[in-house]
């Protein structure tokens, strides 16, 4: 081999290695400025709570502000599209939840494909839902509620926090698996829905435990079952729906994502830092107090959860012919 050719190959090999070295260096110095964490839902709800929880942890651990930026609208699609269009440099992140897996089928025409365009970084928490009833209803158990609904087809209403929300599709799955006919009444959030449930305007609702635990203890609502595969630590006396309706399992979860093509070194760094928080005994106890379980998953494991739920809820949406508002 002549000297010029040997020199060319040496330079080419160095150039090929440069992107990997550069990416690793980038990850080591990341973040060097503030990071936006887009929350595609209104402030004040569980999305806000978990975003601020993770943002504070990362700010303290990584030494740069993680700024919560609310971009609500269209069931989370507006804020999600902001992140899809952002540079994949780690400075724009997305608070994601199980609603994103519903939206993939619920909306016929989205300007993005969630599985293709958002890289999963880390899951935070999985929460069961609890089926709560107005206490004036004659049913006090899950079996009694199913029997009462079958005896009164089309006469009972169940509320949700919004059309196409996880509590809504969990209710539709419950209807499909029990053969009952109850009418869905969507609300724009939990406050008015709970007000109408307590007053008897609607008779039932699927909702996260943290919102209704005190109402159940005070006798304002009757809790009959939780929707996860195991009982809830905050409502230990309630059975699972699956113990009565074999195979039923419906949960909601929250996590962090980013635009596709973000360097894997930054994905891994954020995954490691957030999983360190979730493994902390104090933080695990705080999440348990909210009725949930910390999810310490790898990006690959989180991607599988997203894909599995997208397929599961897609079948329910198509079968129940659910349409967006």
Short mmCIF file of C-alpha atoms in Angstrom, two decimals:
data_model
loop_
_atom_site.label_atom_id
_atom_site.label_comp_id
_atom_site.label_asym_id
_atom_site.label_seq_id
_atom_site.Cartn_x
_atom_site.Cartn_y
_atom_site.Cartn_z
CA UNK A 1 0.00 0.00 0.00
CA UNK A 2 1.47 3.40 -0.93
CA UNK A 3 1.84 6.13 1.68
CA UNK A 4 -0.91 8.49 0.38
CA UNK A 5 -3.48 5.66 0.42
CA UNK A 6 -2.41 4.60 3.90
CA UNK A 7 -2.75 8.20 5.11
CA UNK A 8 -6.22 8.51 3.53
CA UNK A 9 -7.48 5.35 5.26
CA UNK A 10 -6.11 6.56 8.57
CA UNK A 11 -7.93 9.90 8.22
CA UNK A 12 -11.15 8.16 7.10
CA UNK A 13 -11.06 5.82 10.08
CA UNK A 14 -10.64 8.79 12.40
CA UNK A 15 -13.54 10.59 10.77
CA UNK A 16 -15.76 7.53 11.15
CA UNK A 17 -14.97 7.34 14.85
CA UNK A 18 -15.57 11.06 15.42
CA UNK A 19 -19.40 10.96 15.61
CA UNK A 20 -19.30 8.30 18.33
CA UNK A 21 -16.66 10.20 20.32
CA UNK A 22 -18.53 13.46 19.82
CA UNK A 23 -21.82 11.90 20.93
CA UNK A 24 -20.24 10.43 24.06
CA UNK A 25 -18.67 13.80 24.94
CA UNK A 26 -22.02 15.51 24.32
CA UNK A 27 -23.71 13.11 26.73
CA UNK A 28 -21.04 13.66 29.37
CA UNK A 29 -21.56 17.44 29.30
CA UNK A 30 -25.37 17.24 28.96
CA UNK A 31 -27.19 19.30 30.04
CA UNK A 32 -25.22 22.52 29.61
CA UNK A 33 -28.33 24.74 29.68
CA UNK A 34 -31.97 24.60 30.73
CA UNK A 35 -34.24 21.80 29.47
CA UNK A 36 -37.94 22.13 28.58
CA UNK A 37 -40.24 19.37 29.76
CA UNK A 38 -43.41 19.73 27.68
CA UNK A 39 -46.60 18.65 29.47
CA UNK A 40 -49.33 18.31 26.83
CA UNK A 41 -52.13 18.58 29.39
CA UNK A 42 -53.42 21.41 31.64
CA UNK A 43 -51.70 22.26 34.93
CA UNK A 44 -52.96 20.90 38.22
CA UNK A 45 -53.58 17.25 37.32
CA UNK A 46 -51.43 14.13 37.74
CA UNK A 47 -49.42 14.94 34.58
CA UNK A 48 -48.32 18.19 36.23
CA UNK A 49 -47.54 16.43 39.51
CA UNK A 50 -45.25 13.83 37.94
CA UNK A 51 -43.58 16.34 35.59
CA UNK A 52 -42.65 18.61 38.51
CA UNK A 53 -41.52 15.65 40.57
CA UNK A 54 -39.13 14.45 37.83
CA UNK A 55 -38.11 17.99 36.83
CA UNK A 56 -37.04 18.84 40.36
CA UNK A 57 -35.07 15.60 40.72
CA UNK A 58 -33.22 16.11 37.42
CA UNK A 59 -32.50 19.78 38.19
CA UNK A 60 -30.88 18.79 41.47
CA UNK A 61 -28.97 15.86 40.00
CA UNK A 62 -27.81 17.43 36.74
CA UNK A 63 -27.36 21.05 37.78
CA UNK A 64 -29.56 22.72 35.17
CA UNK A 65 -33.19 23.89 35.32
CA UNK A 66 -35.80 21.51 33.93
CA UNK A 67 -38.61 23.91 33.08
CA UNK A 68 -42.21 22.65 32.97
CA UNK A 69 -43.95 23.96 29.84
CA UNK A 70 -47.69 23.24 29.57
CA UNK A 71 -49.01 22.89 25.99
CA UNK A 72 -52.53 21.42 26.42
CA UNK A 73 -55.10 20.74 23.73
CA UNK A 74 -56.51 18.08 21.42
CA UNK A 75 -56.12 15.28 23.95
CA UNK A 76 -52.38 15.89 24.30
CA UNK A 77 -51.67 16.07 20.57
CA UNK A 78 -50.71 19.77 20.44
CA UNK A 79 -47.92 19.49 23.00
CA UNK A 80 -46.77 16.18 21.59
CA UNK A 81 -46.40 17.69 18.12
CA UNK A 82 -44.21 20.45 19.58
CA UNK A 83 -41.79 17.80 20.80
CA UNK A 84 -41.96 15.78 17.57
CA UNK A 85 -40.80 18.88 15.68
CA UNK A 86 -38.09 19.82 18.20
CA UNK A 87 -34.38 19.19 17.74
CA UNK A 88 -33.36 15.76 19.09
CA UNK A 89 -30.69 17.24 21.34
CA UNK A 90 -32.13 16.43 24.78
CA UNK A 91 -33.29 19.97 25.50
CA UNK A 92 -36.96 19.31 24.72
CA UNK A 93 -38.60 16.37 26.53
CA UNK A 94 -42.20 15.16 26.71
CA UNK A 95 -44.30 14.00 29.65
CA UNK A 96 -46.15 11.02 28.17
CA UNK A 97 -48.92 8.85 29.53
CA UNK A 98 -51.16 6.00 28.49
CA UNK A 99 -53.45 8.45 26.67
CA UNK A 100 -50.83 8.62 23.94
CA UNK A 101 -51.40 4.93 23.21
CA UNK A 102 -55.13 5.63 22.90
CA UNK A 103 -54.65 8.63 20.60
CA UNK A 104 -52.77 6.53 18.08
CA UNK A 105 -56.08 4.90 17.06
CA UNK A 106 -58.59 7.46 18.32
CA UNK A 107 -57.46 10.15 15.86
CA UNK A 108 -57.61 9.24 12.18
CA UNK A 109 -55.24 11.96 11.03
CA UNK A 110 -52.34 12.91 13.26
CA UNK A 111 -49.33 14.89 12.07
CA UNK A 112 -47.06 12.33 13.69
CA UNK A 113 -46.76 8.65 14.49
CA UNK A 114 -46.12 8.33 18.21
CA UNK A 115 -44.23 5.03 18.10
CA UNK A 116 -42.09 6.22 15.18
CA UNK A 117 -41.51 9.85 16.19
CA UNK A 118 -41.08 9.72 19.99
CA UNK A 119 -38.29 7.79 21.65
CA UNK A 120 -39.27 6.36 25.07
CA UNK A 121 -36.76 7.32 27.75
CA UNK A 122 -38.19 6.09 31.03
CA UNK A 123 -41.46 5.12 32.69
CA UNK A 124 -42.28 6.73 36.04
CA UNK A 125 -45.34 5.14 37.62
CA UNK A 126 -48.18 2.74 36.88
CA UNK A 127 -51.53 3.47 38.50
CA UNK A 128 -54.66 1.34 38.74
CA UNK A 129 -58.07 2.88 38.32
CA UNK A 130 -60.79 2.37 40.87
CA UNK A 131 -64.45 1.86 39.99
CA UNK A 132 -66.49 4.12 42.25
CA UNK A 133 -70.29 4.35 42.53
CA UNK A 134 -72.74 6.85 43.90
CA UNK A 135 -73.57 5.50 47.39
CA UNK A 136 -77.33 5.74 46.78
CA UNK A 137 -77.05 3.07 44.10
CA UNK A 138 -78.38 -0.26 45.46
CA UNK A 139 -75.18 -2.01 44.35
CA UNK A 140 -72.37 -2.14 46.93
CA UNK A 141 -70.07 -4.71 45.31
CA UNK A 142 -68.76 -5.31 41.80
CA UNK A 143 -71.02 -8.34 41.28
CA UNK A 144 -74.04 -6.36 42.48
CA UNK A 145 -73.18 -3.49 40.13
CA UNK A 146 -72.89 -5.82 37.13
CA UNK A 147 -76.21 -7.47 38.05
CA UNK A 148 -77.91 -4.09 38.55
CA UNK A 149 -76.61 -2.82 35.21
CA UNK A 150 -77.82 -5.94 33.40
CA UNK A 151 -81.26 -5.52 34.98
CA UNK A 152 -81.37 -1.87 33.84
CA UNK A 153 -79.79 -1.73 30.37
CA UNK A 154 -79.10 1.78 29.13
CA UNK A 155 -80.37 3.40 32.33
CA UNK A 156 -77.07 3.88 34.18
CA UNK A 157 -74.42 6.48 33.30
CA UNK A 158 -70.69 6.39 33.92
CA UNK A 159 -68.50 9.48 33.86
CA UNK A 160 -64.97 9.85 32.53
CA UNK A 161 -62.40 12.63 32.56
CA UNK A 162 -62.72 12.98 28.80
CA UNK A 163 -63.66 11.22 25.60
CA UNK A 164 -60.89 8.81 24.65
CA UNK A 165 -59.15 9.09 28.03
CA UNK A 166 -57.73 5.97 29.66
CA UNK A 167 -60.64 5.85 32.19
CA UNK A 168 -63.05 6.01 29.24
CA UNK A 169 -61.49 3.11 27.32
CA UNK A 170 -61.14 1.18 30.59
CA UNK A 171 -64.91 1.60 31.01
CA UNK A 172 -65.58 0.46 27.46
CA UNK A 173 -63.40 -2.61 27.97
CA UNK A 174 -65.37 -3.34 31.16
CA UNK A 175 -68.65 -3.06 29.22
CA UNK A 176 -67.39 -5.40 26.49
CA UNK A 177 -66.15 -8.04 28.94
CA UNK A 178 -69.26 -7.99 31.18
CA UNK A 179 -71.91 -7.50 28.50
CA UNK A 180 -73.52 -4.57 30.33
CA UNK A 181 -75.04 -1.49 28.69
CA UNK A 182 -74.16 1.71 30.55
CA UNK A 183 -73.96 5.16 28.95
CA UNK A 184 -70.68 7.08 28.79
CA UNK A 185 -70.78 10.75 29.87
CA UNK A 186 -67.50 12.56 29.14
CA UNK A 187 -66.33 15.55 31.18
CA UNK A 188 -63.42 17.92 30.68
CA UNK A 189 -61.54 16.84 33.78
CA UNK A 190 -62.21 15.16 37.09
CA UNK A 191 -63.66 18.00 39.21
CA UNK A 192 -67.08 18.36 37.57
CA UNK A 193 -67.31 14.62 36.94
CA UNK A 194 -66.81 13.88 40.65
CA UNK A 195 -69.26 16.62 41.62
CA UNK A 196 -71.95 15.05 39.44
CA UNK A 197 -71.08 11.53 40.64
CA UNK A 198 -71.41 12.52 44.30
CA UNK A 199 -74.71 14.33 43.60
CA UNK A 200 -76.10 11.35 41.66
CA UNK A 201 -76.21 12.93 38.18
CA UNK A 202 -74.08 9.97 37.06
CA UNK A 203 -73.81 6.64 38.82
CA UNK A 204 -70.29 5.32 38.24
CA UNK A 205 -66.76 6.32 37.28
CA UNK A 206 -63.30 4.86 36.69
CA UNK A 207 -60.65 7.16 38.19
CA UNK A 208 -57.14 7.04 39.72
CA UNK A 209 -57.19 6.24 43.46
CA UNK A 210 -55.51 9.44 44.65
CA UNK A 211 -58.46 11.53 43.48
CA UNK A 212 -61.16 9.55 45.30
CA UNK A 213 -59.57 7.77 48.28
CA UNK A 214 -60.72 10.39 50.79
CA UNK A 215 -64.23 10.46 49.26
CA UNK A 216 -64.44 6.67 49.69
CA UNK A 217 -63.25 6.85 53.31
CA UNK A 218 -65.78 9.63 54.02
CA UNK A 219 -68.64 7.60 52.55
CA UNK A 220 -69.30 10.09 49.74
CA UNK A 221 -68.47 7.40 47.18
CA UNK A 222 -68.60 3.62 47.19
CA UNK A 223 -65.45 1.94 45.89
CA UNK A 224 -66.09 -1.55 44.53
CA UNK A 225 -62.92 -2.69 42.68
CA UNK A 226 -59.54 -1.69 41.27
CA UNK A 227 -58.64 -2.34 37.65
CA UNK A 228 -55.04 -3.57 37.97
CA UNK A 229 -53.99 -7.22 38.21
CA UNK A 230 -53.22 -6.81 41.94
CA UNK A 231 -54.91 -4.99 44.82
CA UNK A 232 -54.04 -1.40 45.65
CA UNK A 233 -52.07 -0.65 48.82
CA UNK A 234 -54.13 2.51 49.41
CA UNK A 235 -57.43 0.64 49.00
CA UNK A 236 -56.49 -2.85 50.20
CA UNK A 237 -60.06 -3.94 50.95
CA UNK A 238 -61.17 -3.60 47.33
CA UNK A 239 -60.89 -6.66 45.07
CA UNK A 240 -59.55 -6.47 41.55
CA UNK A 241 -61.98 -6.39 38.64
CA UNK A 242 -60.04 -9.35 37.24
CA UNK A 243 -60.99 -11.51 40.23
CA UNK A 244 -64.60 -11.27 39.05
CA UNK A 245 -64.16 -10.59 35.32
CA UNK A 246 -61.41 -12.99 34.24
CA UNK A 247 -58.66 -11.36 32.20
CA UNK A 248 -59.65 -7.76 32.85
CA UNK A 249 -56.65 -5.47 33.42
CA UNK A 250 -56.53 -1.72 32.83
CA UNK A 251 -53.97 0.72 34.19
CA UNK A 252 -52.68 4.18 33.45
CA UNK A 253 -49.01 5.14 33.48
CA UNK A 254 -46.73 8.14 33.07
CA UNK A 255 -43.23 8.50 31.65
CA UNK A 256 -40.77 10.68 29.72
CA UNK A 257 -40.05 10.71 25.98
CA UNK A 258 -38.10 12.78 23.46
CA UNK A 259 -37.90 13.42 19.71
CA UNK A 260 -36.68 10.49 17.63
CA UNK A 261 -32.96 10.31 16.81
CA UNK A 262 -31.92 11.70 20.18
CA UNK A 263 -28.44 10.32 20.97
CA UNK A 264 -28.70 7.02 22.80
CA UNK A 265 -26.11 8.21 25.32
CA UNK A 266 -28.45 11.01 26.46
CA UNK A 267 -31.43 8.62 26.54
CA UNK A 268 -29.43 6.24 28.72
CA UNK A 269 -28.22 9.06 30.98
CA UNK A 270 -31.74 10.31 31.64
CA UNK A 271 -33.04 6.76 32.09
CA UNK A 272 -30.34 6.07 34.68
CA UNK A 273 -30.94 9.31 36.60
CA UNK A 274 -34.73 8.93 36.75
CA UNK A 275 -34.58 5.23 37.62
CA UNK A 276 -32.25 6.18 40.48
CA UNK A 277 -35.05 8.39 41.79
CA UNK A 278 -37.62 5.62 41.41
CA UNK A 279 -35.38 3.19 43.33
CA UNK A 280 -35.07 5.60 46.25
CA UNK A 281 -37.09 4.16 49.20
CA UNK A 282 -38.52 7.57 50.15
CA UNK A 283 -39.69 8.29 46.61
CA UNK A 284 -41.08 4.78 46.16
CA UNK A 285 -43.12 5.34 49.33
CA UNK A 286 -44.39 8.70 47.99
CA UNK A 287 -45.52 7.06 44.75
CA UNK A 288 -47.16 4.25 46.73
CA UNK A 289 -49.09 6.87 48.72
CA UNK A 290 -50.56 8.03 45.41
CA UNK A 291 -51.78 4.49 44.79
CA UNK A 292 -49.16 3.62 42.20
CA UNK A 293 -46.08 1.50 41.62
CA UNK A 294 -42.73 2.85 40.44
CA UNK A 295 -41.74 1.48 37.04
CA UNK A 296 -37.97 1.08 36.68
CA UNK A 297 -37.83 0.06 33.02
CA UNK A 298 -35.16 0.31 30.36
CA UNK A 299 -35.99 2.34 27.22
CA UNK A 300 -36.54 -0.95 25.35
CA UNK A 301 -38.90 -2.28 28.02
CA UNK A 302 -40.80 1.01 28.06
CA UNK A 303 -41.12 0.88 24.26
CA UNK A 304 -42.69 -2.59 24.54
CA UNK A 305 -45.20 -1.31 27.12
CA UNK A 306 -46.18 1.49 24.74
CA UNK A 307 -46.52 -0.86 21.77
CA UNK A 308 -48.57 -3.41 23.74
CA UNK A 309 -50.97 -0.76 25.07
CA UNK A 310 -51.32 0.83 21.63
CA UNK A 311 -52.45 -2.53 20.25
CA UNK A 312 -54.72 -3.28 23.24
CA UNK A 313 -56.55 0.06 23.27
CA UNK A 314 -56.71 0.16 19.48
CA UNK A 315 -58.86 -2.98 19.54
CA UNK A 316 -61.19 -1.46 22.16
CA UNK A 317 -61.54 1.84 20.27
CA UNK A 318 -62.37 0.09 17.02
CA UNK A 319 -64.81 -2.34 18.65
CA UNK A 320 -66.62 0.39 20.58
CA UNK A 321 -66.41 2.83 17.64
CA UNK A 322 -65.03 5.57 19.89
CA UNK A 323 -64.52 8.94 18.20
CA UNK A 324 -62.75 12.07 19.46
CA UNK A 325 -64.83 15.04 20.61
#
